[in-house]
Tab-separated table of C-alpha atoms in Angstrom:
chain	number	residue	atom	x	y	z
A	235	MET	CA	169.723	78.133	293.988
A	236	GLY	CA	169.074	81.171	292.045
A	237	GLY	CA	170.065	84.679	291.013
A	238	GLY	CA	173.380	86.179	289.847
A	239	ALA	CA	175.826	83.621	288.637
A	240	THR	CA	174.269	80.663	290.393
A	241	PRO	CA	171.832	78.722	288.100
A	242	SER	CA	168.548	77.366	289.256
A	243	LEU	CA	167.912	73.629	289.742
A	244	VAL	CA	165.601	73.669	286.587
A	245	GLN	CA	168.575	75.149	284.647
A	246	VAL	CA	170.955	72.452	286.054
A	247	TRP	CA	168.604	69.833	285.139
A	248	GLY	CA	168.671	71.092	281.513
A	249	PHE	CA	172.249	71.275	281.463
A	250	PHE	CA	172.641	67.799	282.849
A	251	PHE	CA	170.232	66.499	280.333
A	252	LEU	CA	171.993	68.044	277.376
A	253	LEU	CA	175.477	66.842	278.430
A	254	LEU	CA	174.837	63.491	280.296
A	255	GLY	CA	171.311	62.570	279.231
A	256	PRO	CA	169.966	59.682	277.187
A	257	ILE	CA	169.523	61.280	273.756
A	258	LYS	CA	173.283	61.308	273.179
A	259	ILE	CA	174.038	57.721	274.149
A	260	LEU	CA	171.210	55.862	272.324
A	261	GLY	CA	172.976	55.741	268.987
A	262	PRO	CA	176.457	54.840	270.214
A	263	PHE	CA	174.972	52.122	272.588
A	264	HIS	CA	172.979	50.656	269.837
A	265	ARG	CA	175.837	50.454	267.431
A	266	MET	CA	178.087	48.910	270.232
A	267	THR	CA	175.606	46.103	271.074
A	268	ALA	CA	174.164	45.604	267.509
A	269	ASP	CA	175.688	41.986	267.538
A	270	ALA	CA	175.503	41.292	271.141
A	271	GLU	CA	173.079	38.782	272.908
A	272	PRO	CA	170.060	40.292	274.775
A	273	ALA	CA	171.545	39.055	278.111
A	274	LEU	CA	174.808	40.683	277.457
A	275	ARG	CA	173.201	43.933	276.184
A	276	ARG	CA	171.299	44.156	279.520
A	277	LYS	CA	174.504	43.585	281.550
A	278	LEU	CA	176.384	46.240	279.645
A	279	ALA	CA	173.545	48.637	280.219
A	280	VAL	CA	173.322	48.013	283.897
A	281	ARG	CA	177.009	48.022	284.507
A	282	GLY	CA	177.494	51.052	282.368
A	283	ALA	CA	175.147	53.040	284.241
A	284	LEU	CA	176.415	51.945	287.588
A	285	PHE	CA	180.128	52.741	286.511
A	286	ALA	CA	178.905	56.041	285.087
A	287	THR	CA	177.265	57.118	288.256
A	288	CYS	CA	180.361	56.302	290.330
A	289	ILE	CA	182.534	58.151	287.999
A	290	VAL	CA	180.525	61.339	287.773
A	291	LEU	CA	180.107	61.426	291.546
A	292	LEU	CA	183.784	60.883	292.270
A	293	ALA	CA	184.829	63.356	289.621
A	294	GLY	CA	182.530	65.912	291.056
A	295	THR	CA	183.593	65.451	294.658
A	296	LEU	CA	187.350	65.790	293.656
A	297	GLY	CA	186.785	68.686	291.145
A	298	VAL	CA	184.832	70.678	293.655
A	299	GLN	CA	187.507	70.336	296.325
A	300	ALA	CA	190.178	71.421	293.789
A	301	LEU	CA	188.224	74.588	292.719
A	302	ARG	CA	187.790	75.364	296.402
A	303	ASN	CA	191.462	75.163	296.948
A	304	TYR	CA	192.109	77.836	294.116
A	305	ALA	CA	189.141	80.050	295.450
A	306	VAL	CA	187.727	80.670	291.889
A	307	PRO	CA	184.934	83.212	292.080
A	308	PRO	CA	181.416	82.173	291.145
A	309	PRO	CA	181.163	84.441	288.058
A	310	VAL	CA	184.207	82.962	286.633
A	311	LEU	CA	182.828	79.410	287.183
A	312	ALA	CA	179.685	80.388	285.445
A	313	LEU	CA	181.555	81.830	282.612
A	314	THR	CA	183.513	78.521	282.286
A	315	GLY	CA	180.368	76.543	282.299
A	316	GLY	CA	178.717	78.628	279.571
A	317	LEU	CA	181.934	78.218	277.581
A	318	VAL	CA	181.802	74.604	277.932
A	319	LEU	CA	178.222	74.362	276.882
A	320	PHE	CA	178.773	76.488	273.949
A	321	LEU	CA	181.838	74.668	272.579
A	322	VAL	CA	180.264	71.350	273.128
A	323	ALA	CA	177.054	72.362	271.335
A	324	LEU	CA	179.145	74.004	268.418
A	325	GLN	CA	181.144	70.808	268.040
A	326	GLY	CA	177.955	68.567	267.757
A	327	LEU	CA	176.426	70.935	265.301
A	328	LEU	CA	179.568	70.920	263.079
A	329	GLU	CA	179.747	67.184	263.137
A	330	SER	CA	176.190	66.980	262.026
A	331	PHE	CA	177.193	68.592	258.751
A	332	ASN	CA	180.406	66.491	258.580
A	333	PRO	CA	179.693	63.180	260.090
A	334	ARG	CA	182.485	60.891	260.984
A	335	PRO	CA	182.744	57.605	258.927
A	336	ARG	CA	181.560	54.659	260.783
A	337	VAL	CA	184.000	51.836	261.289
A	338	ALA	CA	183.067	48.193	262.016
A	339	ALA	CA	182.696	47.680	265.681
A	340	GLU	CA	184.316	44.742	267.516
A	341	PRO	CA	182.007	42.327	269.428
A	342	PRO	CA	181.419	43.966	272.793
A	343	SER	CA	182.454	42.411	276.065
A	344	LEU	CA	181.692	43.242	279.595
A	345	GLN	CA	184.904	45.304	280.028
A	346	ALA	CA	183.364	47.818	277.543
A	347	ALA	CA	180.939	48.660	280.325
A	348	ALA	CA	183.603	50.782	281.903
A	349	MET	CA	185.214	52.110	278.802
A	350	PRO	CA	184.064	53.245	276.383
A	351	LEU	CA	180.439	52.961	277.565
A	352	ALA	CA	180.599	54.531	281.094
A	353	TYR	CA	183.335	57.049	279.959
A	354	PRO	CA	183.311	58.632	277.619
A	355	ILE	CA	179.948	57.643	276.015
A	356	ILE	CA	177.664	58.185	279.113
A	357	VAL	CA	179.826	60.523	281.077
A	358	THR	CA	181.441	63.004	278.769
A	359	PRO	CA	184.380	65.318	279.699
A	360	SER	CA	181.957	68.213	279.321
A	361	GLY	CA	179.395	66.652	281.490
A	362	ILE	CA	182.037	66.152	284.182
A	363	ALA	CA	183.007	69.845	283.818
A	364	ALA	CA	179.254	70.902	284.317
A	365	VAL	CA	178.843	68.696	287.324
A	366	ILE	CA	182.127	70.158	288.974
A	367	ILE	CA	181.052	73.710	288.161
A	368	TYR	CA	177.504	73.516	289.318
A	369	MET	CA	178.348	71.597	292.444
A	370	THR	CA	180.779	74.210	293.292
A	371	LEU	CA	178.278	77.013	292.692
A	372	ALA	CA	175.752	75.340	294.914
A	373	PRO	CA	175.446	77.538	298.066
A	374	GLY	CA	174.765	74.816	300.569
A	375	TRP	CA	174.422	71.117	301.289
A	376	PRO	CA	170.754	70.907	300.514
A	377	ASP	CA	171.472	72.407	296.961
A	378	LYS	CA	174.312	70.034	296.554
A	379	GLY	CA	172.134	67.036	297.569
A	380	ALA	CA	169.401	68.175	295.110
A	381	ILE	CA	172.050	68.283	292.378
A	382	VAL	CA	173.158	64.683	293.178
A	383	GLY	CA	169.582	63.704	293.055
A	384	LEU	CA	169.333	65.170	289.559
A	385	LEU	CA	172.376	63.415	288.502
A	386	LEU	CA	170.889	59.924	289.884
A	387	ALA	CA	167.655	60.648	288.034
A	388	ILE	CA	169.700	61.196	284.807
A	389	MET	CA	171.508	58.002	285.145
A	390	LEU	CA	168.386	56.122	285.753
A	391	MET	CA	166.897	57.686	282.409
A	392	ASN	CA	170.184	56.575	280.797
A	393	LEU	CA	169.777	52.948	281.980
A	394	ILE	CA	166.097	52.840	280.721
A	395	ALA	CA	167.173	54.271	277.364
A	396	MET	CA	169.857	51.745	276.952
A	397	LEU	CA	167.721	48.841	277.853
A	398	PHE	CA	165.030	49.817	275.281
A	399	ALA	CA	167.583	51.563	272.782
A	400	SER	CA	166.525	49.349	269.803
A	401	ALA	CA	162.887	49.955	270.154
A	402	VAL	CA	163.403	53.589	270.666
A	403	LEU	CA	165.508	54.021	267.761
A	404	ARG	CA	163.185	51.835	265.618
A	405	TRP	CA	160.334	54.096	266.055
A	406	LEU	CA	161.736	57.425	267.038
A	407	GLY	CA	165.174	57.405	265.361
A	408	MET	CA	164.370	60.368	262.938
A	409	PRO	CA	162.507	62.580	265.436
A	410	LEU	CA	165.390	62.069	267.958
A	411	LEU	CA	167.951	63.241	265.403
A	412	VAL	CA	165.803	66.249	264.766
A	413	LEU	CA	165.329	66.772	268.484
A	414	GLY	CA	169.161	66.447	269.073
A	415	THR	CA	169.854	69.171	266.474
A	416	VAL	CA	167.289	71.582	268.123
A	417	LEU	CA	168.784	70.772	271.571
A	418	GLY	CA	172.305	71.641	270.243
A	419	VAL	CA	171.073	75.014	268.913
A	420	VAL	CA	169.379	75.610	272.419
A	421	GLN	CA	172.466	74.552	274.327
A	422	ALA	CA	174.696	76.921	272.303
A	423	ALA	CA	172.387	79.831	273.004
A	424	LEU	CA	172.406	78.955	276.749
A	425	GLY	CA	176.107	78.873	276.755
A	426	LEU	CA	176.267	82.217	275.120
A	427	ASN	CA	173.655	83.762	277.577
A	428	ILE	CA	175.433	82.382	280.638
A	429	MET	CA	178.869	83.874	279.491
A	430	LEU	CA	177.220	87.163	278.765
A	431	ASN	CA	175.589	87.309	282.162
A	432	ALA	CA	178.864	86.269	283.760
A	433	LEU	CA	180.695	88.929	281.881
A	434	ARG	CA	178.229	91.619	282.912
A	435	ILE	CA	178.629	90.513	286.649
A	436	LEU	CA	182.343	90.872	286.248
A	437	GLY	CA	181.947	94.244	284.750
A	438	VAL	CA	183.555	93.286	281.453
A	439	ILE	CA	180.644	94.462	279.461
A	440	ALA	CA	177.745	96.799	280.314
A	441	ALA	CA	174.369	95.665	281.101
A	442	ALA	CA	171.821	95.486	278.428
A	443	PRO	CA	169.411	98.617	278.491
A	444	GLY	CA	166.345	97.906	280.659
A	445	ALA	CA	167.948	94.885	282.202
A	446	GLY	CA	167.899	94.152	285.983
């Protein structure tokens, strides 16, 4: 993958890490399982990761077929992906200035592994959108297989993060908050850059001087 409106695998990895990766799920999972027994916490982590993997692969498959049926051009898909990245990043940055009040969480059960843990905590709507878009942009089965491999790697990282969420937040809570803000700014910039590139390919705006 590469060139034009098609992102490289390194870029796709970065997008998936931002939208589906472990940093965003550590806090919610820790709060959800704060009063749970260790055995229940481990079962929730394993089942949540498995459910999330099934959800993202199924949604990606169905979404790719739907977009193919409508024959959406690659630059438009790239523009959509950039818009999703930008809006999600903007929402996260705004919420950091106006955090939502925390409410007392009910004791978790194994049913929570599917919802809300697998969806929408691990697999977010924006993450599903990114998977659909980049799977559709992939030119052939080798690239699609590589994207599936990246998704499986991300889900494995999520599982490890949930299994060790308490220790990670105890020692790295503040640095992770700062890192999350930095990644939010990076995500917003990436989204804008993708949109601008797609608009140039579509001829909506002129190429920057010296570009190309």
